[in-house]
Coordinates of C-alpha atoms and ligand atoms in Angstrom, one line a residue:
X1353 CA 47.0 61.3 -5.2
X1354 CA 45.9 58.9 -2.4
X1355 CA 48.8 56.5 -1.8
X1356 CA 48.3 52.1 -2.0
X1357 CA 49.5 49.9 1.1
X1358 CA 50.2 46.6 -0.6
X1359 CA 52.7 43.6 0.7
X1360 CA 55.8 43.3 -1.6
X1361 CA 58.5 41.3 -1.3
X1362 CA 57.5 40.4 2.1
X1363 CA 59.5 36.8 2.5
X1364 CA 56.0 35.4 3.4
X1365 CA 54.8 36.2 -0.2
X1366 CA 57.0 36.1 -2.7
X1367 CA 56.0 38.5 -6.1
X1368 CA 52.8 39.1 -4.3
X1369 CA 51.2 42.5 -3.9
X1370 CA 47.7 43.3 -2.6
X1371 CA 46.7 46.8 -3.2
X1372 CA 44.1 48.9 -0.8
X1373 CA 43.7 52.5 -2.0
X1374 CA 44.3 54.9 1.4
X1375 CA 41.4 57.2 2.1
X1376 CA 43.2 58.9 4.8
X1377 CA 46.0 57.9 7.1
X1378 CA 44.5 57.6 10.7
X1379 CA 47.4 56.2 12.5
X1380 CA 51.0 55.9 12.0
X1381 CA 53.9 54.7 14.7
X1382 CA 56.0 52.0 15.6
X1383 CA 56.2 49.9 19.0
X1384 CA 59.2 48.2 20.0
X1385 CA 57.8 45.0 17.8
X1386 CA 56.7 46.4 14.4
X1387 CA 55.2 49.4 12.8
X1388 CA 51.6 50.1 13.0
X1389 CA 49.5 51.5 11.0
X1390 CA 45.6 52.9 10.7
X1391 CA 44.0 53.8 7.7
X1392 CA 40.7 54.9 6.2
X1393 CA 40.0 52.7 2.9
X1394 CA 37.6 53.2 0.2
X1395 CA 35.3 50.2 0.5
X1396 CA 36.6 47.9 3.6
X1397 CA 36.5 50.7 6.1
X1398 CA 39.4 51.1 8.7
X1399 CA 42.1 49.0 8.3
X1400 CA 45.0 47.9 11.0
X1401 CA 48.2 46.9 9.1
X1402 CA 51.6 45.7 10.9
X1403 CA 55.0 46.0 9.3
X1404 CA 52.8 46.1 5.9
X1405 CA 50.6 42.9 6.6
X1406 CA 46.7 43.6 6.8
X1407 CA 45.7 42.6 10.3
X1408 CA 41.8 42.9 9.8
X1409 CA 39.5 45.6 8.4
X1410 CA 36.4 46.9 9.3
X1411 CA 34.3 45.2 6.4
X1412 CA 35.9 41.1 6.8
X1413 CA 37.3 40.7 10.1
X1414 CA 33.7 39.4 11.1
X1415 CA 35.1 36.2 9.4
X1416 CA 38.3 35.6 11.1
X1417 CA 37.1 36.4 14.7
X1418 CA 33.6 34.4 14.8
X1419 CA 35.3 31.7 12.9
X1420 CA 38.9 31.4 15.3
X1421 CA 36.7 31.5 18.1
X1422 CA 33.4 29.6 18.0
X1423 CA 35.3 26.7 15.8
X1424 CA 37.0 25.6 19.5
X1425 CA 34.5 27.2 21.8
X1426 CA 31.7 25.4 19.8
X1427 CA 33.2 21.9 20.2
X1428 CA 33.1 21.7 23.7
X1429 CA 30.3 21.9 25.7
X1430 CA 30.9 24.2 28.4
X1431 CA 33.9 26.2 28.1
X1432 CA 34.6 28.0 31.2
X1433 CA 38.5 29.4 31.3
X1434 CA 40.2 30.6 27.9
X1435 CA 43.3 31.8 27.5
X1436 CA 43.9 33.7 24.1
X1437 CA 47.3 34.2 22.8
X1438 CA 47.7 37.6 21.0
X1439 CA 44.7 39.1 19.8
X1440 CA 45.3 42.8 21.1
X1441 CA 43.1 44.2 19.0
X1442 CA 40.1 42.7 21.3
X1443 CA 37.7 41.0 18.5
X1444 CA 38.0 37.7 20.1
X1445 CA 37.3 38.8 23.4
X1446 CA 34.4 40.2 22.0
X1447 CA 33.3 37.2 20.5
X1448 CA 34.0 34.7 22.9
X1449 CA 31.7 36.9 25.8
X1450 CA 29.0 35.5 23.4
X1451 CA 29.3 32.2 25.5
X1452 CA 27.5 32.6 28.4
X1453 CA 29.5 29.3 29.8
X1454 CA 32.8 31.3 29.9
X1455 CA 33.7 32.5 33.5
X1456 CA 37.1 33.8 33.1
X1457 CA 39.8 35.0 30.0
X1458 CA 43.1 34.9 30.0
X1459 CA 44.7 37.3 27.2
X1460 CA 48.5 37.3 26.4
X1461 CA 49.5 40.0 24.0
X1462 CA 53.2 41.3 23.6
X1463 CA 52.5 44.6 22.1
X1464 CA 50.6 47.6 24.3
X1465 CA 50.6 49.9 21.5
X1466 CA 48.2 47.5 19.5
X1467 CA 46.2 47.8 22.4
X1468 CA 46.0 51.1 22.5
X1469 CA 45.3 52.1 19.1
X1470 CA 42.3 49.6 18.8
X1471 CA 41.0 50.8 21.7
X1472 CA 41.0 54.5 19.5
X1473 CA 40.4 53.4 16.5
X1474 CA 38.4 50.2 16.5
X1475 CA 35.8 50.5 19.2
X1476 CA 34.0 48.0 17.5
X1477 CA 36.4 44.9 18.4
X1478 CA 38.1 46.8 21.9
X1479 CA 34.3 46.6 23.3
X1480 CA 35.6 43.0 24.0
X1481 CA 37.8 44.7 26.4
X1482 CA 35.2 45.8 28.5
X1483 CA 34.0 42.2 29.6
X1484 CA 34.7 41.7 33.4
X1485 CA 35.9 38.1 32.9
X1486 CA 39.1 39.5 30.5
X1487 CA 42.5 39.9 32.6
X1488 CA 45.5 41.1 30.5
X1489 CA 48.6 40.2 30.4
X1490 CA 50.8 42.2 28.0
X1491 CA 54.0 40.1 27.4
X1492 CA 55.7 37.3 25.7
X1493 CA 53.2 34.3 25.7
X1494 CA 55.7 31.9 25.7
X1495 CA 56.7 33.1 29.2
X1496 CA 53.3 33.5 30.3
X1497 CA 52.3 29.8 29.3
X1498 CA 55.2 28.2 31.3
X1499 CA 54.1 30.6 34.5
X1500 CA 50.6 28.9 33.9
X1501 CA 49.6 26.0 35.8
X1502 CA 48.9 22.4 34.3
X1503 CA 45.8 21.4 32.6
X1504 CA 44.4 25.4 33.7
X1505 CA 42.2 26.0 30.4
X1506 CA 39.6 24.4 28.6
X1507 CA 40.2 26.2 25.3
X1508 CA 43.3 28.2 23.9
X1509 CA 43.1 30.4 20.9
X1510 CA 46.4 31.9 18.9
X1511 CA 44.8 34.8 17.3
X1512 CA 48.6 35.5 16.3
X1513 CA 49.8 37.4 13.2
X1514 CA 52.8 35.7 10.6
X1515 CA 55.3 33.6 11.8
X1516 CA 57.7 36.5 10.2
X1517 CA 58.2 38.9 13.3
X1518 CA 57.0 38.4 16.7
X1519 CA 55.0 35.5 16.1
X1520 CA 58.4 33.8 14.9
X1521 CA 58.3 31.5 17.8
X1522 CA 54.3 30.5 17.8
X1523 CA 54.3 28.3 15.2
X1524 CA 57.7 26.1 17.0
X1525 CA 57.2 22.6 18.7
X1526 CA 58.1 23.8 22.3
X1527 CA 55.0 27.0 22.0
X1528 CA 53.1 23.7 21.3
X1529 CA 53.9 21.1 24.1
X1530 CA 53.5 24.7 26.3
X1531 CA 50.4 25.0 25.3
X1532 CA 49.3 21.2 25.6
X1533 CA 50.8 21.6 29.4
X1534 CA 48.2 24.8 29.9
X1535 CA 45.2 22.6 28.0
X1536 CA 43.0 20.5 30.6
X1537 CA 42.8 17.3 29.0
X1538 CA 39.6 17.5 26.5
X1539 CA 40.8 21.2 26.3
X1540 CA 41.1 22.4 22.5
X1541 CA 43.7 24.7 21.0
X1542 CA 42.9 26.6 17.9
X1543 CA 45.4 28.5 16.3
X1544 CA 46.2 30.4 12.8
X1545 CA 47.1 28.5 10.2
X1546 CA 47.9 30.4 7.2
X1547 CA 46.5 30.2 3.7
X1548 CA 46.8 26.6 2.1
X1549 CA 47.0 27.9 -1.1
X1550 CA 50.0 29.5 -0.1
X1551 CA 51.6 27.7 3.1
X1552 CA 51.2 23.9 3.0
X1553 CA 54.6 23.4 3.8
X1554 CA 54.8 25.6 7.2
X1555 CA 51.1 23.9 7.6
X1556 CA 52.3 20.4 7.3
X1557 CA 55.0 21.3 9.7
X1558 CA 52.4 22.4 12.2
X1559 CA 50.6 19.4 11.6
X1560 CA 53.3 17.4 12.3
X1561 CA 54.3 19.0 15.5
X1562 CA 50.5 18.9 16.1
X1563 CA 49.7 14.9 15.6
X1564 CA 52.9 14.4 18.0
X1565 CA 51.4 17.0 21.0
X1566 CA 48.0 16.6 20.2
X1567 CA 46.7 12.8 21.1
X1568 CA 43.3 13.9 20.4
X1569 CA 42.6 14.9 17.1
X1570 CA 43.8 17.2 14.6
X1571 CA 42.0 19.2 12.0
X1572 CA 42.6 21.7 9.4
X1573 CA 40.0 24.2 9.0
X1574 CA 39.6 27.1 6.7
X1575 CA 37.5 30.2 5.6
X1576 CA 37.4 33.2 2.9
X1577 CA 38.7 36.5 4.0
X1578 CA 39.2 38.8 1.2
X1579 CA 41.9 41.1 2.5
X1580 CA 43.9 38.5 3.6
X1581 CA 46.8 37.0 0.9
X1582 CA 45.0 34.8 -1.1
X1583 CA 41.4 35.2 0.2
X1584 CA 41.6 32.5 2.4
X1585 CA 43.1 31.8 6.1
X1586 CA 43.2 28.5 7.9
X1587 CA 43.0 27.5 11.1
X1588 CA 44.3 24.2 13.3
X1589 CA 42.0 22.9 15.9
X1590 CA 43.7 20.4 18.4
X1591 CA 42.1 18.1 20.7
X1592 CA 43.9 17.2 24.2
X1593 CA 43.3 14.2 24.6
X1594 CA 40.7 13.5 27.8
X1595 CA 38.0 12.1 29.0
X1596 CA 35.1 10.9 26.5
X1597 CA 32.5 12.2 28.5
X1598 CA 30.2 14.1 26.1
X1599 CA 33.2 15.7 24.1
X1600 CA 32.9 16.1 21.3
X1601 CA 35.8 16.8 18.0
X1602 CA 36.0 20.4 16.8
X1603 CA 34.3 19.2 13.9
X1604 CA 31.4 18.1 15.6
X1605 CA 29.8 21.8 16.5
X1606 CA 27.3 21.7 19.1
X1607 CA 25.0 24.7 17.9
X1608 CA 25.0 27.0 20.9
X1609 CA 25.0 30.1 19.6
X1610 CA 22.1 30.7 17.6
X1611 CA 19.7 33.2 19.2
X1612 CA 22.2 33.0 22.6
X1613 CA 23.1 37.0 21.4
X1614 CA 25.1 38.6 24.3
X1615 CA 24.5 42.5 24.9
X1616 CA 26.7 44.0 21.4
X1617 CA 26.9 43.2 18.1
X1618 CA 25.4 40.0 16.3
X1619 CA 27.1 37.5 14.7
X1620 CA 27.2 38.1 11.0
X1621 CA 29.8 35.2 9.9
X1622 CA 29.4 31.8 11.9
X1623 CA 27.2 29.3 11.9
X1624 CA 26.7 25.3 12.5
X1625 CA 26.7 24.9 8.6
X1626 CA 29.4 27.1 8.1
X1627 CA 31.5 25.4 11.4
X1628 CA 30.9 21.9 9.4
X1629 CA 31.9 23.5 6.0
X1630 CA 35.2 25.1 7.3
X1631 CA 36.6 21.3 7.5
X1632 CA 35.6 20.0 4.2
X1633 CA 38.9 20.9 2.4
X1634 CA 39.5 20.9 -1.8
X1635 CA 41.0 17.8 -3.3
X1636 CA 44.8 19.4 -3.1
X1637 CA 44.3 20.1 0.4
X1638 CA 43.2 17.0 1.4
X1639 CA 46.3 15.5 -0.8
X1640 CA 49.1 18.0 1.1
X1641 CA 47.4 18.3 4.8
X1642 CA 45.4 15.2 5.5
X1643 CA 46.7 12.1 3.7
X1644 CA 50.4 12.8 3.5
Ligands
LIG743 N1 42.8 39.6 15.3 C1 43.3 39.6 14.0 C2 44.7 39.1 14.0 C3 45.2 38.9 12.6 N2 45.6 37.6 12.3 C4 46.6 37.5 11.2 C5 46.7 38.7 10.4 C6 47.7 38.6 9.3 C7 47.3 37.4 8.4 N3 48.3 37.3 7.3 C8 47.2 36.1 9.2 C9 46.2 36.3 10.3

């Protein structure tokens, strides 16, 4: 009888399950920050799950990757240093060496073993590994960003998992004014932002903090992944402020990536229409994260 992996009483998400049937177990082990685990499902291909949260799969995590990535890197014109915070499984690294402006990438991740077991198991997103720009850092990030010198990047992703383990501290006010300090000014940060049909109080507060760190702008953005709680995922984009000098907000895309294929796989989620859609929010939304 093949076993479920679902999220139960997980503080994140009360009385909420989400059930995956297991093919065949390909991984199983625990790092000094969480367990990790590697399965084989029955229709979303491999799936990477830590301390029972679904981290991506094989079939959606085309969504969440193209979208946390080419939502900052496609609102300013010529990104050339990144730094991205987390994201050891290497699927955006992959996707941002599809922007040929890009000349070096920063990547802070606290756990090796996540490394290490992408690189194994999910050859598809540790390819982005392989790009000569990417230097690792494996550590705590909020370390790493004070280490960094002021006004260094010109965009800063959080690919970071729940606020409920080692991402605790990513979603607090200091990680914040950190990351402004790394940001050049016109640099944008995008980070996750949870599901706001689940979250739109720990949203608000990162709004908050946001508005107060951020004199730029400030936008919610959003997209469908299925295997995520809820089916959706959100994401903040924050403008430093800077110089007007043909920037442009996050939610102004400046369509770069069409036809621009690098060597590796195409895109199969983003696009301008879908960068523009991913800020038009339902009426509730707009309610609890824009006009409160
Ligand atoms: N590179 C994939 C990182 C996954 N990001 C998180 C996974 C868990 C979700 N509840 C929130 C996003």
């Amino acid at each position: 009888k093949t076993s479920k992996v679902q999220y139960y009483n997980n503080p994140m998400w009360p009385g909420e399950a989400h059930s995956l049937k297991v093919e065949k177990i390909l991984y199983q082990g625990k790092s000094p920050y969480q367990e990790v685990l590697i399965f084989e499902s029955l229709t979303y291909g491999k799936v990477l799950v830590l301390d029972g949260i679904v981290q991506l799969t094989d079939k959606d995590e085309c969504a969440y990757q193209e979208m946390i990535t080419h939502l900052p890197l496609c609102s300013i014109p010529s990104p050339k240093k990144v730094l991205v915070i987390g994201g050891g499984d290497g699927g955006v690294l992959r996707e941002i060496a599809r922007h040929g402006s890009v000349e070096s990438i920063d990547i802070c991740e606290i756990d090796q073993l996540v490394i290490d077991v992408c690189k194994d198991f999910f050859p598809d997103l540790s390819v982005g590994f392989k790009d000569p720009c990417v230097r690792l850092h494996v550590g705590d990030a909020v370390e790493f960003l004070r280490n960094s010198p002021e006004g260094t990047y010109d965009a800063i992703i959080v690919d970071s998992s729940d606020p409920i383990g080692p991402a605790q501290e990513l979603v607090e006010k200091p990680f914040f004014e950190t990351i402004a300090r790394a940001l050049r000014p016109g640099g944008v940060l995008c980070n996750q932002a949870e599901s706001m049909w689940l979250h739109t109080h720990l949203i608000q507060d990162m709004l908050s903090i946001c508005r107060e760190t951020f004199k730029g702008s400030v936008h919610y953005a959003w997209t469908s992944v299925p295997t995520y709680p809820s089916g959706a995922i959100g994401f903040l984009l924050c403008a430093k402020e800077g110089p007007p000098v043909n920037f442009l907000t996050p939610i102004n895309p400046i369509e770069k990536l069409e036809g621009a294929m690098k060597a590796g796989r195409d895109i199969r989620f983003y696009n301008t229409e879908m960068h523009r859609a991913a800020f038009v929010l339902p009426t509730f939304a707009k309610r609890e994260l824009e006009e409160y």
